CSV table of C-alpha atoms and ligand atoms in Angstrom, one decimal:
chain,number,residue,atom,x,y,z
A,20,UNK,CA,0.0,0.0,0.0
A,21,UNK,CA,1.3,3.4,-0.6
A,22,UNK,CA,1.0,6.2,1.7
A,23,UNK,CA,2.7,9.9,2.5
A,24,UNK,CA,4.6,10.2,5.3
A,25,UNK,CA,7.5,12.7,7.0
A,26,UNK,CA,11.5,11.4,6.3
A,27,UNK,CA,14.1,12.9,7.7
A,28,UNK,CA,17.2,11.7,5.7
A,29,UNK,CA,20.0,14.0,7.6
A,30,UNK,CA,20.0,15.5,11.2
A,31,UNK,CA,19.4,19.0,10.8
A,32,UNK,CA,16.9,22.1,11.1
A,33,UNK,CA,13.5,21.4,10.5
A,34,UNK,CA,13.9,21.8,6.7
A,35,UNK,CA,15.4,18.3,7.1
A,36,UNK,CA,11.6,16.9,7.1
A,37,UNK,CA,10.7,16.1,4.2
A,38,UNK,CA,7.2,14.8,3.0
A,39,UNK,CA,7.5,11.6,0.8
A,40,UNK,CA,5.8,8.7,-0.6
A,41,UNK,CA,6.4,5.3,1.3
A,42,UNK,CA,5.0,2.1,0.9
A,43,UNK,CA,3.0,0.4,3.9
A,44,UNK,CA,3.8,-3.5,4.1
A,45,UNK,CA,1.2,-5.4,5.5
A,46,UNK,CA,0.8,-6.3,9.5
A,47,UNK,CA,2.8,-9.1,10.6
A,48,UNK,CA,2.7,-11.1,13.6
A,49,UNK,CA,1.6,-9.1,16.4
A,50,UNK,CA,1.3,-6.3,14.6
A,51,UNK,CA,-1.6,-3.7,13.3
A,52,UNK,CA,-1.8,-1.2,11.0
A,53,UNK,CA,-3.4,1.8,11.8
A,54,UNK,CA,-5.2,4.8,10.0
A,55,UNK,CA,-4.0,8.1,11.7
A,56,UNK,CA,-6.4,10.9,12.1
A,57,UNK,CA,-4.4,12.8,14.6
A,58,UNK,CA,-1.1,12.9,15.4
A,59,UNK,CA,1.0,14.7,18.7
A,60,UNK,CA,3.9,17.0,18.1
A,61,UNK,CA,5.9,16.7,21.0
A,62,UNK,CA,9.6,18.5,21.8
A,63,UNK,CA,11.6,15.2,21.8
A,64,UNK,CA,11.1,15.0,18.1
A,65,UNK,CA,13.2,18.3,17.8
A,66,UNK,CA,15.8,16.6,19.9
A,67,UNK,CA,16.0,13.5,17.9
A,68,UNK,CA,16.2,15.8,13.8
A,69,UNK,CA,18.6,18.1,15.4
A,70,UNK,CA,20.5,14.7,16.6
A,71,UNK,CA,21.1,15.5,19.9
A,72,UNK,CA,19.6,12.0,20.9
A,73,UNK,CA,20.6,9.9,18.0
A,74,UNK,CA,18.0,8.7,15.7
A,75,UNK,CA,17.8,4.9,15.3
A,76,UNK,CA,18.6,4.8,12.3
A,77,UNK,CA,18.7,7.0,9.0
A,78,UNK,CA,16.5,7.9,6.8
A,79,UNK,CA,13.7,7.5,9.5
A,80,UNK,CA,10.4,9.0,10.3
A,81,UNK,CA,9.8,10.7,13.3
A,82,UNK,CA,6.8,10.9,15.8
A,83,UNK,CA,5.8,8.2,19.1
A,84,UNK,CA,2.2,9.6,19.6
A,85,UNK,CA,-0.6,9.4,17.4
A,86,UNK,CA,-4.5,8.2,17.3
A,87,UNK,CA,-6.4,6.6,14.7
A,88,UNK,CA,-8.5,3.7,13.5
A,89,UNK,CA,-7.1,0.1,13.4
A,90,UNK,CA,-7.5,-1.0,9.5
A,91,UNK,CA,-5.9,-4.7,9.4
A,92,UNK,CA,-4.2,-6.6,12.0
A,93,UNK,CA,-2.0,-9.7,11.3
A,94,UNK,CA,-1.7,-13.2,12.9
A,95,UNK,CA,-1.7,-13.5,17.0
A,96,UNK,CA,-3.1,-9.7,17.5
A,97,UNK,CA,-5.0,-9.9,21.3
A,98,UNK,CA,-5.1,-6.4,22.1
A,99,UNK,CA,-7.2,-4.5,19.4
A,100,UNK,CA,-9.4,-5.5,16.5
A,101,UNK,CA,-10.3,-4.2,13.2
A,102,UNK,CA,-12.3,-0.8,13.7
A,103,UNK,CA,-11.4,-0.1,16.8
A,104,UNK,CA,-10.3,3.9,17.8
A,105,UNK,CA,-6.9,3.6,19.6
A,106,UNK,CA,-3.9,5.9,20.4
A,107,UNK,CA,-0.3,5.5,21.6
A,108,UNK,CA,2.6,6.9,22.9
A,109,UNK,CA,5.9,4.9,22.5
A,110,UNK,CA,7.1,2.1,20.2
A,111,UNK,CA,9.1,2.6,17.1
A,112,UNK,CA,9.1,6.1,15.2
A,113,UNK,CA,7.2,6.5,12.7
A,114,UNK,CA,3.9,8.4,13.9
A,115,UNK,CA,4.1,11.2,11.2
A,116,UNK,CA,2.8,9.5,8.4
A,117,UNK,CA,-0.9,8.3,7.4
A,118,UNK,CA,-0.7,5.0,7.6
A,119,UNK,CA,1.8,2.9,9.6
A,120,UNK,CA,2.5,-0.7,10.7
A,121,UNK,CA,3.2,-1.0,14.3
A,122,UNK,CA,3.3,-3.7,17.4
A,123,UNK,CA,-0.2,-4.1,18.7
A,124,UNK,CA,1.4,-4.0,22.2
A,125,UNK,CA,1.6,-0.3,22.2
A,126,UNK,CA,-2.2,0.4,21.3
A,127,UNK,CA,-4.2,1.5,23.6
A,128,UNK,CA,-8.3,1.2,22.8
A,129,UNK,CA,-9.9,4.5,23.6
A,130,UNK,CA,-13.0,5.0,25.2
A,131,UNK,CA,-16.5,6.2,23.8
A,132,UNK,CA,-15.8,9.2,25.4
A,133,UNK,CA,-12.3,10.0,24.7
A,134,UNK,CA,-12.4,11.7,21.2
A,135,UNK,CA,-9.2,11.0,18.8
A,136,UNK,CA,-7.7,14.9,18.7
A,137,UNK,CA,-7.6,14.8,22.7
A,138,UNK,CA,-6.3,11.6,22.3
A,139,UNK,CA,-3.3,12.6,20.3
A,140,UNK,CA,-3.0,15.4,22.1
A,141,UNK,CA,-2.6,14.2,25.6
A,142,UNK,CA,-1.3,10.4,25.9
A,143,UNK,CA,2.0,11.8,25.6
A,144,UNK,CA,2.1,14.3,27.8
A,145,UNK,CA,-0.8,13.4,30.0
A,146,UNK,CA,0.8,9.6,30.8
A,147,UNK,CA,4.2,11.9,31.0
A,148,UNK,CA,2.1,14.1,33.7
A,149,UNK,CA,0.8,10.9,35.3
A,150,UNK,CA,3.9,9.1,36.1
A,151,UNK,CA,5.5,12.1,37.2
A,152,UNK,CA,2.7,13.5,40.1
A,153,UNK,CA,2.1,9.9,41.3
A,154,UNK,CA,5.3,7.4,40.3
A,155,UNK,CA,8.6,9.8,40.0
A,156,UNK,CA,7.1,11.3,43.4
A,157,UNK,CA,3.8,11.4,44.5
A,158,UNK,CA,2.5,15.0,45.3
A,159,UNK,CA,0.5,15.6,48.4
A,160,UNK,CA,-2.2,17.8,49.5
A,161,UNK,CA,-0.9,21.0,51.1
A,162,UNK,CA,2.7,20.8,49.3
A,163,UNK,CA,3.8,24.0,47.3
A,164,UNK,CA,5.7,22.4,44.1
A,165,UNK,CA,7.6,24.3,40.8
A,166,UNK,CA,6.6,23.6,37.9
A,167,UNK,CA,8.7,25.0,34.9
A,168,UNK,CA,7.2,25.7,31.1
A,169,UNK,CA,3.8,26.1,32.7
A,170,UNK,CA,2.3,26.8,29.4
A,171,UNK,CA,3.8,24.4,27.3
A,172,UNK,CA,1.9,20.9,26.3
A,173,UNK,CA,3.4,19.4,29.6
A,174,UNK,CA,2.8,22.1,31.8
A,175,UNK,CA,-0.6,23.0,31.5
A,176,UNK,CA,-2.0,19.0,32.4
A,177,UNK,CA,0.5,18.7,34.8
A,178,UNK,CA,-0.7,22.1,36.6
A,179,UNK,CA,-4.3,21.1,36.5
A,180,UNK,CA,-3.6,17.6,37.7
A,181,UNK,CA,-1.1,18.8,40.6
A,182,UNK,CA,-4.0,21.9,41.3
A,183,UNK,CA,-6.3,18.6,41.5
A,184,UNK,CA,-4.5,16.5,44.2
A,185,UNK,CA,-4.3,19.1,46.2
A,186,UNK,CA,-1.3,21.1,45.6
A,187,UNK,CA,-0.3,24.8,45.2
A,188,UNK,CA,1.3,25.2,42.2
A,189,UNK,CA,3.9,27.9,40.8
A,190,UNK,CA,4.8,27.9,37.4
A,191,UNK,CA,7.6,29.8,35.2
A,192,UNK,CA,6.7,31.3,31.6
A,193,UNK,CA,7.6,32.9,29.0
A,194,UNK,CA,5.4,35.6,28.7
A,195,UNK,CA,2.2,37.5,30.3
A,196,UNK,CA,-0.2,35.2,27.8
A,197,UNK,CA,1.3,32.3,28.9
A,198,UNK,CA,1.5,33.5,32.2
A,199,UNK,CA,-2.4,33.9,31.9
A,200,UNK,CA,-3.2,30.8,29.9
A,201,UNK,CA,-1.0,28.8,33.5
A,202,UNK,CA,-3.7,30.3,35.7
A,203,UNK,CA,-6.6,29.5,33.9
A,204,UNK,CA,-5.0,25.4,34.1
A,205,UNK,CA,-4.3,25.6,37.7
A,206,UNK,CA,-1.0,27.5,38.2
A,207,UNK,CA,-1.8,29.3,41.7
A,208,UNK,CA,1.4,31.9,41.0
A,209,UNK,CA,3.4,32.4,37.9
A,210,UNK,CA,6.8,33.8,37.5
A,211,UNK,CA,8.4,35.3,34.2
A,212,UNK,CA,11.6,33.4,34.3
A,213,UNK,CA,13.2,35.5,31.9
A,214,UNK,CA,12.6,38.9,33.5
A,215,UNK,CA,11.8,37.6,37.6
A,216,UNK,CA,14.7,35.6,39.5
A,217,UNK,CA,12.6,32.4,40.0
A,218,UNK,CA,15.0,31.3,43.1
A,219,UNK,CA,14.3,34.6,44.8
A,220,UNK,CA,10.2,34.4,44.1
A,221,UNK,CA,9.8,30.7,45.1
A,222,UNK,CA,11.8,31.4,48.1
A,223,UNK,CA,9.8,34.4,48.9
A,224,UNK,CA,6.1,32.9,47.7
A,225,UNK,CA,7.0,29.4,50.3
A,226,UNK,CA,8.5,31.7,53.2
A,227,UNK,CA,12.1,31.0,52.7
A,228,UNK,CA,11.5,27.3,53.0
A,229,UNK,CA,11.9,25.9,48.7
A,230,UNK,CA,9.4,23.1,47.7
A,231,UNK,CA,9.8,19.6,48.0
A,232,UNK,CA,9.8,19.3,44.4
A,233,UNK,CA,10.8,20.6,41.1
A,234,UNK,CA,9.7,19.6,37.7
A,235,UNK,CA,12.2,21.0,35.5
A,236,UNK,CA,11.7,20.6,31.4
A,237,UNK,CA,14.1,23.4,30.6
A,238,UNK,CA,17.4,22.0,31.7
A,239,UNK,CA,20.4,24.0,30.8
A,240,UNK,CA,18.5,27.5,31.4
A,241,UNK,CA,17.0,26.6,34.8
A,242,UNK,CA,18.8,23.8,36.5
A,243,UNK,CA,21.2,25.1,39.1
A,244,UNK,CA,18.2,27.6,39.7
A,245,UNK,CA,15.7,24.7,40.3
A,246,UNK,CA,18.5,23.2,42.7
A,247,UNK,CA,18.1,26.0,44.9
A,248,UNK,CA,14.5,26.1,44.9
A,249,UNK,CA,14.5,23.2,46.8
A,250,UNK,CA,14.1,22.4,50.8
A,251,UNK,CA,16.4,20.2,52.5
A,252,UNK,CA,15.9,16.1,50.8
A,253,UNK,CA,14.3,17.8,48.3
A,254,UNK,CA,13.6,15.9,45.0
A,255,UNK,CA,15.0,17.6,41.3
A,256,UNK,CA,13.0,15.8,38.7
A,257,UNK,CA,14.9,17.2,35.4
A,258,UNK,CA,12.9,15.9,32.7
A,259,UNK,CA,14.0,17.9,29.6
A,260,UNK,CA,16.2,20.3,28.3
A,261,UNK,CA,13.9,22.9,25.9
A,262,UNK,CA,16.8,25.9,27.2
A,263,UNK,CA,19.6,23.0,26.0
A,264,UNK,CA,21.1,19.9,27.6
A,265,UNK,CA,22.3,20.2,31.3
A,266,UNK,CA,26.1,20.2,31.5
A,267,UNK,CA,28.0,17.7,33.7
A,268,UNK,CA,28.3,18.7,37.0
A,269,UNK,CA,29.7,17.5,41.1
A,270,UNK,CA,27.5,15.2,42.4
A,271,UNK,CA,28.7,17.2,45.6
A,272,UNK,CA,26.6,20.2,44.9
A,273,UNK,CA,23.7,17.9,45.7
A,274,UNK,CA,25.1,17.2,49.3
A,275,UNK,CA,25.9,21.4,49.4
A,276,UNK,CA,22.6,22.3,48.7
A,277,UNK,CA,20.5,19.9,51.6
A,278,UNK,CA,21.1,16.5,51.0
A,279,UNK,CA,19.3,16.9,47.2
A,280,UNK,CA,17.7,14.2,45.2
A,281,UNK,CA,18.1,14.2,41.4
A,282,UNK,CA,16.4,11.9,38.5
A,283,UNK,CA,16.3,12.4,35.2
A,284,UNK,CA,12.7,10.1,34.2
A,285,UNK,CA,11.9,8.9,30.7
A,286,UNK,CA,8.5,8.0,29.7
A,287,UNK,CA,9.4,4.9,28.3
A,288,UNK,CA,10.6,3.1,31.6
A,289,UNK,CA,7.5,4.2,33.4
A,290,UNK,CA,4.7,2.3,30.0
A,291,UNK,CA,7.6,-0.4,29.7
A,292,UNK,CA,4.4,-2.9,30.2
A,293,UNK,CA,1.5,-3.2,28.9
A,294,UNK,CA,-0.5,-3.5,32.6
A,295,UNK,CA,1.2,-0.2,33.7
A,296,UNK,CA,0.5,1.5,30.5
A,297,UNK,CA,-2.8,0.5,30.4
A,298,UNK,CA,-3.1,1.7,33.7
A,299,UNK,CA,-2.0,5.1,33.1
A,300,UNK,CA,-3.9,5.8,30.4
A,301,UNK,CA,-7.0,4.7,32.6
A,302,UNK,CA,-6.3,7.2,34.8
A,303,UNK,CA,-5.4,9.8,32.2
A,304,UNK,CA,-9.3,9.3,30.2
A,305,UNK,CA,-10.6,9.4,33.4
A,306,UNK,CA,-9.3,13.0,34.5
A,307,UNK,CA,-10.1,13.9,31.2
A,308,UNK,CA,-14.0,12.8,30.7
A,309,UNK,CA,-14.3,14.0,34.3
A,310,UNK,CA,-13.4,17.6,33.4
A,311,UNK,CA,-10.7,17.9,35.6
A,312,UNK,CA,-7.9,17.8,33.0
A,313,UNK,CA,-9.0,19.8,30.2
A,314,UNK,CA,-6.4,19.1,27.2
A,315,UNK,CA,-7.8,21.4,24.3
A,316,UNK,CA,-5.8,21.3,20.7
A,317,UNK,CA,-4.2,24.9,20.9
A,318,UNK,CA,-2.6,24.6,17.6
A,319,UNK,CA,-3.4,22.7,14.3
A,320,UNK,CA,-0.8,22.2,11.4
A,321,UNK,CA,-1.2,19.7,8.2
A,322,UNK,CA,1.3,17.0,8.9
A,323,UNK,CA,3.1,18.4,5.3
A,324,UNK,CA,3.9,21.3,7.0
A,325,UNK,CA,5.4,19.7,10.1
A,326,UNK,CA,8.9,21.8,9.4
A,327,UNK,CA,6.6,24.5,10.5
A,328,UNK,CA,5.0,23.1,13.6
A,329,UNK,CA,8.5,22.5,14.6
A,330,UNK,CA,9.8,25.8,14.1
A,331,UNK,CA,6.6,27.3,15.9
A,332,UNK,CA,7.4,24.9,18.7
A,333,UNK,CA,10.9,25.3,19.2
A,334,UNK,CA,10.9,29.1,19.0
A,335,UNK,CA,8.7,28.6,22.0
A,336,UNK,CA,5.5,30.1,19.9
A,337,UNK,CA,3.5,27.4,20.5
A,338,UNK,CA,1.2,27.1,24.0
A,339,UNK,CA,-0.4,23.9,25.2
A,340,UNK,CA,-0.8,20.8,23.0
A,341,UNK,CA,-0.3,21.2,19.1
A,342,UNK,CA,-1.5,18.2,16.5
A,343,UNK,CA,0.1,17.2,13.1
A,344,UNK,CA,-3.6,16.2,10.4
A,345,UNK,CA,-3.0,13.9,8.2
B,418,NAP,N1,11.1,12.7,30.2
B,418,NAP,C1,9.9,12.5,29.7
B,418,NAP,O1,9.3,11.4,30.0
B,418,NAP,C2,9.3,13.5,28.9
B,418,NAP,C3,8.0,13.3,28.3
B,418,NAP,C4,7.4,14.3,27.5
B,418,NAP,C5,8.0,15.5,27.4
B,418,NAP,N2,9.2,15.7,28.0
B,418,NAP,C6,9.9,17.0,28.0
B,418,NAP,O2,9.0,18.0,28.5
B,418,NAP,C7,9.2,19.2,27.9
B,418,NAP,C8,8.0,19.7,27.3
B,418,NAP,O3,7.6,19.1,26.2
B,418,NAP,P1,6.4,19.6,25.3
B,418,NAP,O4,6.4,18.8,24.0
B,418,NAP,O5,5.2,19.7,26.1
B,418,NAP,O6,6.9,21.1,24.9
B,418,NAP,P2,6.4,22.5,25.4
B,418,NAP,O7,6.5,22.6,26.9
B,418,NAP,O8,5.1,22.8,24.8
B,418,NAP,O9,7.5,23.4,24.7
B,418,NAP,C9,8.7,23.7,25.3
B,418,NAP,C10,8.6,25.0,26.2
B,418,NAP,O10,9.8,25.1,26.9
B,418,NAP,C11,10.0,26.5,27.2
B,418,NAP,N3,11.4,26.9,26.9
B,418,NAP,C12,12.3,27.4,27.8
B,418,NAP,N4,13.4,27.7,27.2
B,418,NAP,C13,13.3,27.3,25.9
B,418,NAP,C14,14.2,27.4,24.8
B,418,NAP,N5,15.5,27.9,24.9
B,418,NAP,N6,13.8,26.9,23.6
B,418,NAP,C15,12.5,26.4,23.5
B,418,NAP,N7,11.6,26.3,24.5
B,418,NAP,C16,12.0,26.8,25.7
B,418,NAP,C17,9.0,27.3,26.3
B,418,NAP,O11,8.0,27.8,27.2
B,418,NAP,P3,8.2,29.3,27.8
B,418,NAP,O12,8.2,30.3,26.6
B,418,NAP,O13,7.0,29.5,28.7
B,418,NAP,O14,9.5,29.3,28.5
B,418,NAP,C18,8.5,26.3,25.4
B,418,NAP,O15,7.2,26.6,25.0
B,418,NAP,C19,10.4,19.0,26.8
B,418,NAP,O16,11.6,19.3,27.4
B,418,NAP,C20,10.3,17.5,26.6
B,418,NAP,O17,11.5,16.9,26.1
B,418,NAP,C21,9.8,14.7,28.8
């Protein structure tokens, strides 16, 4: 079958994706392939073009998260059937394309009430907000915590979810509309990291005592800042690096600063099987349909154009979740 889909033949800027016919091979064992009507654009994917992780391989096509319809499943497939809506968020590469082959293991069936564009737009970074509040450390009614990128597609589930279990939440943003766009998804106090010295506000906004934790997505720009946000035992969960990747540094400074924890999480360890991410994506529809995660698609590009959804979202124009369309 023949199909269009996004190849990126050399690391590079984000004129390196390229939109090309590829042929589709039928499912194999375990596998399914799947129709996409909605696909996530998520910051790792700038990342892995510029080649600061290395790509698997070469020419390749990018994207982990996606939703669609299941069109044809081969031999030994248990966990979806013909017709059925599902989404995902790991596996191989390969979700910027129309149609794509992938292992069934990864599918998750969505629910009536779970609509495909949510879908795409939140099992990335809503399992990523998931594992994070409740498995990477597990926030607590009454706790102040920082939150950095408030706006971004990360930030503004995790605020609302965090705002949900009970916490106070400040956020850091780029700018006065994202600074409003952080309240309205549950960011108690924002800070404008590039013109406020967030050490000195979270100091001053917790009464001199830091927060027990800090979820840090910037990296380079804001880590020995987030450090020092922290109280004594404190826990420095550095999940990204937007600002640029977090030089080497003395494990030393950790004992320095009060006894510090530090972990650097990846999504794919915490969905590694099937159970758990089954699990996590229960809970993740279930915030959703409630109402108490609202995950609305803030930007739409045709997946053609994803060289410009990239641009938009590493020159830090994008707010919220953004979707590729087929
Ligand atoms: N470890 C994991 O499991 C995992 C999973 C998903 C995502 N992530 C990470 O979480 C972060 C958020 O991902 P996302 O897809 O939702 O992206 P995003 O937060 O929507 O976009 C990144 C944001 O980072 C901020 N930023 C600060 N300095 C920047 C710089 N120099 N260049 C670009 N952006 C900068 C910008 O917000 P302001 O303008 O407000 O500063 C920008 O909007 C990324 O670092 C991603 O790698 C990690």
């Amino acid at each position: 079958m023949n199909s269009k889909a996004i190849r990126v033949h050399e690391n590079g800027g984000p004129e390196v994706l390229k939109w090309e016919d590829v042929s589709v091979p039928e499912p194999g064992p375990g596998e399914a392939r799947v129709r996409h009507t909605a696909i996530g654009l998520n910051f790792v994917e700038i990342y892995f073009r510029m080649g600061l992780y290395p790509p698997p391989h070469l020419p390749y096509t990018p994207g982990t998260e996606a939703a669609g319809v299941v069109e044809a499943v081969g031999p030994d497939v248990t966990e979806v059937r013909v017709g059925d809506r599902v989404a995902y968020c790991g596996g191989p590469f390969g979700a910027y394309s129309e149609v794509r082959v992938m292992p069934a293991k990864f599918l998750v069936p969505l629910p009536e009430g779970i609509d495909e564009a949510t879908a795409a737009a939140s099992m990335l970074k809503g399992l990523t907000s998931q594992y994070l509040l409740f498995s990477t450390y597990q926030v607590k009614r009454g706790e102040t915590i920082l939150v950095h990128a408030a706006a971004g597609g990360v930030g503004l589930i995790l605020c609302q979810w965090a705002k949900h279990l009970g916490a106070t939440v400040i956020g850091t943003v780029g700018s006065e509309d994202k600074a409003r766009l952080a309240a309205q998804h549950g960011c108690d106090q924002t800070i404008l990291y590039h013109k406020e010295d967030f050490v000195a506000r979270v100091r001053e906004l917790t009464g001199g005592k830091g927060v027990p934790v800090v979820y840090d997505s910037v990296g380079q720009a804001t880590f020995m800042g987030s450090l020092d946000c922290l109280q004594p035992r404190g826990l420095m969960v550095s999940y990204g690096q937007a600002s640029g990747v977090v030089p080497p540094f003395n494990v030393g400074i950790l004992s320095a600063k009060g006894s510090l924890y530090l972990t650097r999480p990846t999504l794919v360890t915490y969905v590694a099987e099937r159970d758990e991410l089954l699990g996590r994506a229960r809970a993740l529809f279930d915030v959703l349909t409630r109402g108490i995660v609202r995950c609305e698609v803030r930007q739409r590009f045709k997946l053609k154009d994803a060289a410009e959804a990239h641009r938009a979202l590493a020159g830090r124009q994008t707010t919220g979740s953004s979707l590729l369309i087929p």
